Coordinates of C-alpha atoms in Angstrom, one line a residue:
Chain Z
X5 CA 75.3 30.7 13.2
X6 CA 76.3 31.6 17.3
X7 CA 75.7 28.3 19.8
X8 CA 74.9 28.5 23.5
X9 CA 78.4 27.8 25.0
X10 CA 77.2 27.8 28.4
X11 CA 75.0 24.7 28.7
X12 CA 71.9 24.6 31.1
X13 CA 72.9 23.0 34.5
X14 CA 71.2 23.3 38.0
X15 CA 72.8 26.7 38.5
X16 CA 70.1 28.1 36.2
X17 CA 66.4 29.4 37.0
X18 CA 64.0 27.5 34.8
X19 CA 60.5 27.6 34.5
X20 CA 58.9 24.3 33.1
X21 CA 61.0 20.9 32.7
X22 CA 64.4 20.7 31.9
X23 CA 63.4 17.5 30.1
X24 CA 61.2 19.7 27.6
X25 CA 62.0 19.2 24.1
X26 CA 62.5 22.9 23.4
X27 CA 64.2 24.9 26.0
X28 CA 64.5 28.9 25.4
X29 CA 67.4 30.5 27.2
X30 CA 67.0 34.0 27.4
X31 CA 69.6 36.9 27.9
X32 CA 68.1 39.9 29.5
X33 CA 68.6 43.0 31.6
X34 CA 65.7 44.5 34.1
X35 CA 66.3 47.7 32.8
X36 CA 66.2 47.5 29.1
X37 CA 63.2 48.4 27.5
X38 CA 63.1 45.8 24.8
X39 CA 63.4 43.0 27.4
X40 CA 60.2 44.3 29.4
X41 CA 58.3 44.5 25.7
X42 CA 59.8 40.8 25.1
X43 CA 58.0 39.7 28.5
X44 CA 54.4 39.2 27.3
X45 CA 55.8 37.4 24.0
X46 CA 57.4 35.1 26.4
X47 CA 54.7 34.4 28.7
X48 CA 52.4 33.7 25.6
X49 CA 55.1 31.3 24.1
X50 CA 55.2 29.4 27.4
X51 CA 51.4 29.3 27.8
X52 CA 51.0 28.1 23.7
X53 CA 53.7 25.5 24.0
X54 CA 52.6 24.1 27.7
X55 CA 54.8 21.4 28.9
X56 CA 57.1 20.9 25.5
X57 CA 59.1 24.4 26.3
X58 CA 60.7 25.4 29.3
X59 CA 62.4 29.0 29.9
X60 CA 65.7 29.7 31.2
X61 CA 66.6 33.5 32.3
X62 CA 70.0 34.5 32.5
X63 CA 71.6 38.2 33.3
X64 CA 73.1 40.4 30.8
X65 CA 73.2 43.9 32.9
X66 CA 74.4 46.6 30.7
X67 CA 75.3 48.4 34.2
X68 CA 77.2 51.4 32.4
X69 CA 74.1 52.4 30.8
X70 CA 71.4 51.0 33.0
X71 CA 72.7 51.7 36.6
X72 CA 69.9 49.6 38.3
X73 CA 70.3 46.7 36.3
X74 CA 73.3 45.2 38.3
X75 CA 71.4 45.6 41.3
X76 CA 68.1 44.4 40.2
X77 CA 70.1 41.2 38.7
X78 CA 71.4 40.7 42.0
X79 CA 67.8 41.1 44.2
X80 CA 66.4 38.4 41.6
X81 CA 69.1 36.1 42.6
X82 CA 68.7 36.8 46.3
X83 CA 65.0 36.2 45.7
X84 CA 66.2 32.8 43.7
X85 CA 67.9 31.5 46.7
X86 CA 64.7 31.9 48.7
X87 CA 62.9 30.3 46.2
X88 CA 61.1 33.2 44.4
X89 CA 63.1 34.0 41.6
X90 CA 60.6 33.9 39.0
X91 CA 57.8 36.1 41.1
X92 CA 60.6 38.3 41.4
X93 CA 61.7 38.5 38.0
X94 CA 58.1 39.3 37.0
X95 CA 57.9 42.2 39.7
X96 CA 61.1 43.8 38.1
X97 CA 59.9 44.0 34.6
X98 CA 56.5 45.2 35.8
X99 CA 58.0 48.1 37.6
X100 CA 61.1 48.9 35.1
X101 CA 59.9 52.6 34.5
X102 CA 60.3 52.9 38.1
X103 CA 63.1 50.8 39.3
X104 CA 65.3 52.5 42.3
X105 CA 66.8 51.2 45.4
X106 CA 63.8 51.9 47.1
X107 CA 61.6 50.3 44.5
X108 CA 63.9 46.8 44.5
X109 CA 63.8 46.7 48.5
X110 CA 60.1 47.3 48.2
X111 CA 59.5 44.4 45.7
X112 CA 61.7 42.2 48.1
X113 CA 59.4 42.9 51.0
X114 CA 56.4 42.3 49.4
X115 CA 57.4 39.0 48.7
X116 CA 57.7 38.2 52.2
X117 CA 61.6 38.1 51.9
X118 CA 63.9 40.5 54.7
X119 CA 64.9 43.5 53.1
X120 CA 68.0 43.6 55.8
X121 CA 69.4 40.2 54.0
X122 CA 69.1 42.2 50.6
X123 CA 71.2 44.8 51.7
X124 CA 73.8 42.3 53.3
X125 CA 73.8 40.5 50.3
X126 CA 74.3 43.7 47.7
X127 CA 77.0 44.6 50.4
X128 CA 79.3 41.5 50.6
X129 CA 78.4 41.3 46.7
X130 CA 77.2 37.8 47.4
X131 CA 75.1 37.1 44.3
X132 CA 77.3 39.2 42.2
X133 CA 79.8 36.7 40.8
X134 CA 77.0 35.0 39.6
X135 CA 75.5 37.5 37.8
X136 CA 78.8 38.3 35.6
X137 CA 79.2 34.5 35.1
X138 CA 75.8 34.9 33.0
X139 CA 77.2 37.9 31.7
X140 CA 80.5 36.8 30.4
X141 CA 78.8 33.1 29.4
X142 CA 76.3 35.1 27.2
X143 CA 79.4 37.3 25.9
X144 CA 81.2 34.0 24.9
X145 CA 78.3 32.6 23.3
X146 CA 77.5 35.8 20.9
X147 CA 75.0 37.4 23.0
X148 CA 75.5 41.2 21.8
X149 CA 72.3 43.0 23.1
X150 CA 69.1 42.5 25.1
X151 CA 66.9 40.9 24.9
X152 CA 68.7 37.5 23.3
X153 CA 67.2 34.2 22.4
X154 CA 68.8 30.7 22.3
X155 CA 66.2 28.2 21.0
X156 CA 67.8 24.8 22.0
X157 CA 71.4 26.3 22.1
X158 CA 70.9 27.7 19.1
X159 CA 71.0 31.9 18.8
X160 CA 67.7 33.4 17.5
X161 CA 68.9 36.1 14.7
X162 CA 65.3 37.0 13.9
X163 CA 62.8 39.5 15.3
X164 CA 61.8 38.8 19.0
X165 CA 58.1 38.8 18.1
X166 CA 55.5 36.3 19.2
X167 CA 55.3 34.9 15.5
X168 CA 59.3 34.7 14.8
X169 CA 59.9 32.7 18.2
X170 CA 56.8 30.5 17.9
X171 CA 58.0 29.4 14.4
X172 CA 61.6 28.8 15.9
X173 CA 60.3 26.9 18.8
X174 CA 58.1 24.7 16.3
X175 CA 60.8 23.8 13.9
X176 CA 63.1 23.0 17.0
X177 CA 60.3 20.5 18.4
X178 CA 60.0 18.8 15.5
X179 CA 63.5 18.6 14.9
X180 CA 64.0 17.2 18.8
X181 CA 60.9 14.8 18.2
X182 CA 62.9 13.4 15.2
X183 CA 66.3 12.7 16.9
X184 CA 64.3 11.3 19.8
X185 CA 62.5 8.5 17.5
X186 CA 66.0 7.9 16.0
X187 CA 67.3 7.4 19.1
X188 CA 64.6 5.3 19.9
X189 CA 65.0 3.0 16.8
X190 CA 68.4 2.8 17.1
X191 CA 68.0 1.5 20.8
X192 CA 65.5 -0.9 19.5
X193 CA 67.9 -2.0 16.6
X194 CA 70.8 -2.4 19.1
X195 CA 68.4 -4.8 21.2
X196 CA 68.0 -7.5 18.0
Chain Q
X16 CA 82.9 44.5 1.5
X17 CA 86.8 45.8 1.7
X18 CA 89.8 43.2 2.2
X19 CA 90.8 43.8 5.8
X20 CA 94.3 43.3 6.5
X21 CA 95.0 39.5 7.2
X22 CA 96.4 37.9 10.5
X23 CA 100.1 38.1 10.3
X24 CA 100.5 41.5 9.1
X25 CA 101.9 43.9 11.1
X26 CA 99.4 46.4 12.2
X27 CA 100.0 49.8 10.8
X28 CA 101.1 52.4 13.3
X29 CA 98.9 55.4 13.7
X30 CA 98.9 58.7 15.7
X31 CA 95.1 60.1 16.2
X32 CA 93.5 62.5 18.5
X33 CA 91.8 60.6 21.4
X34 CA 90.5 63.8 23.0
X35 CA 90.3 67.2 21.3
X36 CA 94.1 67.9 22.9
X37 CA 95.5 64.8 22.9
X38 CA 96.5 62.3 20.8
X39 CA 97.5 58.4 21.0
X40 CA 99.7 56.3 19.0
X41 CA 99.5 52.6 18.5
X42 CA 103.0 52.4 19.2
X43 CA 102.9 53.5 22.6
X44 CA 100.5 50.2 23.1
X45 CA 103.5 47.9 22.4
X46 CA 104.4 45.5 24.7
X47 CA 100.6 45.3 25.3
X48 CA 97.8 43.4 23.1
X49 CA 95.8 45.8 21.7
X50 CA 92.1 45.4 20.2
X51 CA 91.0 47.5 17.6
X52 CA 87.3 48.1 16.9
X53 CA 86.5 50.1 13.7
X54 CA 82.8 51.3 13.2
X55 CA 80.5 53.7 11.2
X56 CA 79.2 56.0 13.5
X57 CA 79.0 57.7 16.9
X58 CA 75.0 57.4 17.7
X59 CA 74.0 54.9 15.5
X60 CA 71.9 52.1 17.1
X61 CA 74.1 49.2 16.2
X62 CA 77.4 50.8 17.0
X63 CA 76.0 52.1 20.2
X64 CA 75.1 48.4 21.6
X65 CA 78.5 47.2 20.3
X66 CA 80.5 49.9 22.5
X67 CA 77.9 49.3 25.2
X68 CA 78.8 45.5 25.2
X69 CA 82.7 45.9 24.9
X70 CA 82.5 48.5 28.0
X71 CA 81.0 45.8 30.3
X72 CA 83.9 43.7 28.8
X73 CA 86.7 45.6 29.6
X74 CA 87.8 43.5 32.6
X75 CA 87.7 40.6 30.4
X76 CA 89.8 42.1 28.0
X77 CA 92.4 43.6 30.4
X78 CA 92.6 40.2 32.4
X79 CA 93.9 39.0 28.8
X80 CA 96.6 41.7 28.5
X81 CA 94.3 43.6 26.0
X82 CA 93.7 47.2 26.0
X83 CA 90.6 48.2 23.7
X84 CA 90.5 51.4 21.0
X85 CA 87.4 52.4 19.1
X86 CA 87.9 53.8 16.0
X87 CA 85.6 56.0 13.3
X88 CA 85.5 58.9 11.3
X89 CA 83.9 61.0 13.8
X90 CA 85.4 64.3 15.2
X91 CA 87.0 64.2 18.5
X92 CA 84.4 66.3 20.3
X93 CA 81.8 64.0 18.6
X94 CA 83.7 61.3 20.5
X95 CA 83.7 62.9 23.9
X96 CA 80.0 63.4 23.9
X97 CA 79.3 60.1 22.9
X98 CA 81.6 58.3 25.6
X99 CA 80.3 60.5 28.0
X100 CA 76.7 59.6 27.2
X101 CA 77.5 55.9 27.3
X102 CA 79.8 56.0 30.2
X103 CA 82.8 54.8 28.1
X104 CA 86.2 53.9 29.7
X105 CA 88.3 53.1 26.8
X106 CA 89.6 55.7 24.3
X107 CA 87.7 56.4 20.9
X108 CA 90.1 57.6 18.5
X109 CA 89.1 60.1 15.7
X110 CA 90.1 58.9 12.3
X111 CA 88.9 62.6 10.9
X112 CA 91.8 64.5 9.2
X113 CA 92.9 63.2 6.5
X114 CA 89.8 61.4 6.8
X115 CA 89.4 57.7 7.4
X116 CA 93.2 57.5 6.6
X117 CA 93.9 54.8 8.9
X118 CA 90.6 52.9 8.1
X119 CA 92.3 52.9 4.5
X120 CA 95.4 51.6 5.8
X121 CA 93.7 48.7 7.8
X122 CA 91.8 47.9 4.5
X123 CA 88.4 49.3 6.3
X124 CA 87.1 52.3 4.6
X125 CA 83.8 52.5 2.7
X126 CA 84.5 54.6 0.0
X127 CA 80.9 55.2 -1.0
X128 CA 79.7 55.9 2.5
X129 CA 82.8 57.7 3.7
X130 CA 83.1 55.8 7.4
X131 CA 84.9 52.8 8.6
X132 CA 84.1 49.3 8.5
X133 CA 82.4 47.1 11.2
X134 CA 86.0 45.5 11.9
X135 CA 87.8 43.9 14.6
X136 CA 91.7 43.3 14.7
X137 CA 93.5 41.8 18.1
X138 CA 97.0 42.6 17.7
X139 CA 99.7 40.6 19.7
X140 CA 102.2 42.3 22.1
X141 CA 104.5 43.1 18.9
X142 CA 102.0 44.9 17.3
X143 CA 101.0 41.9 14.7
X144 CA 97.7 40.9 13.7
X145 CA 96.4 37.9 15.4
X146 CA 92.8 37.8 14.3
X147 CA 90.7 40.2 12.2
X148 CA 87.0 40.1 11.1
X149 CA 84.9 42.6 9.2
X150 CA 81.5 42.1 10.1
X151 CA 78.4 43.2 7.8
X152 CA 77.9 46.8 8.4
X153 CA 74.6 46.4 10.0
X154 CA 75.6 43.3 12.3
X155 CA 77.0 43.6 15.9
X156 CA 79.7 41.2 15.9
X157 CA 79.4 40.6 19.4
X158 CA 82.6 39.8 21.4
X159 CA 83.0 35.9 21.2
X160 CA 85.4 36.3 18.2
X161 CA 87.6 38.8 20.3
X162 CA 87.9 36.4 23.5
X163 CA 88.3 33.8 21.5
X164 CA 91.4 35.0 19.6
X165 CA 92.9 36.5 23.0
X166 CA 92.6 32.9 24.7
X167 CA 93.9 31.5 21.5
X168 CA 97.0 33.6 22.2
X169 CA 97.4 32.7 26.1
X170 CA 99.8 29.9 26.7
X171 CA 100.9 29.9 23.1
X172 CA 101.8 33.6 23.2
X173 CA 105.4 33.1 23.0
X174 CA 106.3 30.6 20.2
X175 CA 103.1 32.2 18.2
X176 CA 104.5 35.9 18.4
X177 CA 108.0 34.2 17.4
X178 CA 106.7 32.6 14.6
X179 CA 105.1 35.8 13.7
X180 CA 107.8 37.7 13.9
X181 CA 110.1 35.7 12.1
X182 CA 107.8 35.3 9.3
X183 CA 107.8 39.2 9.2
X184 CA 111.3 39.9 9.4
X185 CA 112.0 37.3 6.2

């Protein structure tokens, strides 16, 4: 069973509460068609689970076959540094079939960010290291393609359909609740 | 599943076509670590994902002193087209004639289907197998096992190599 070896930390982009009983970590590539297909599924999972589920997205750009993937990931990080990671993330997937350097700059501009700053960040590779760290952390955790999901740290080897992921999430939620209860009982016992 | 060669065994040498007019032998890599990735077929979906992943991780492999070789029974021209299509920056070796002979010598040949197993071997600087793994044929084994094996060799490299060498000459 492959386990997530790079724990979720403050460096991650997290949608929802980091204290949510279930954290879904997705490794993805903005040019991967399967990742784009998984986006509505992830949205639906978040809507259904509400505060019980948080999403972390990490980059896994396969840039040798997806020439725009690395630039897109760095642009998402650039947006993240300006507090708009998730809108950029969604815009990149929504425009996947037309991704090009000019499209990426247009998306950044549409979010009210400076295109000149993005150009500088890309030229300097300001966010390249972070993207690479995501990639290598994923590879070390057994990510073998995209998208790849981890549910509370355990790699989801089933399909990335709504049904399969929802089932994995609900099992993880039950386990988290049980563990929580046991911990509370342990606390109570130790106070006696 | 075939019984692949285990750690501690010397990796059998070979010389195979790496392009239609060039050959490469394992002994040419002596002094460097090597990763041998046997896989069933160019162009198949799982193999495509696997080689694409390894291609992206070449800096991590090289940082750990290792060269990556891919091996299958496909011909050199087929390898050339596949490597170009996938932008691969590591050699694909053609275990084509006699078909699968090298894979057989590693215990990594599937007789019924006539293709290589999806098998990984990490070799130390002396050409001794430090780690090997045979994945279920339809499962992309990823790269975590390879990187872990290379990291275990780092630091303990010398004593490990000596111990393996000693066991071997004994």
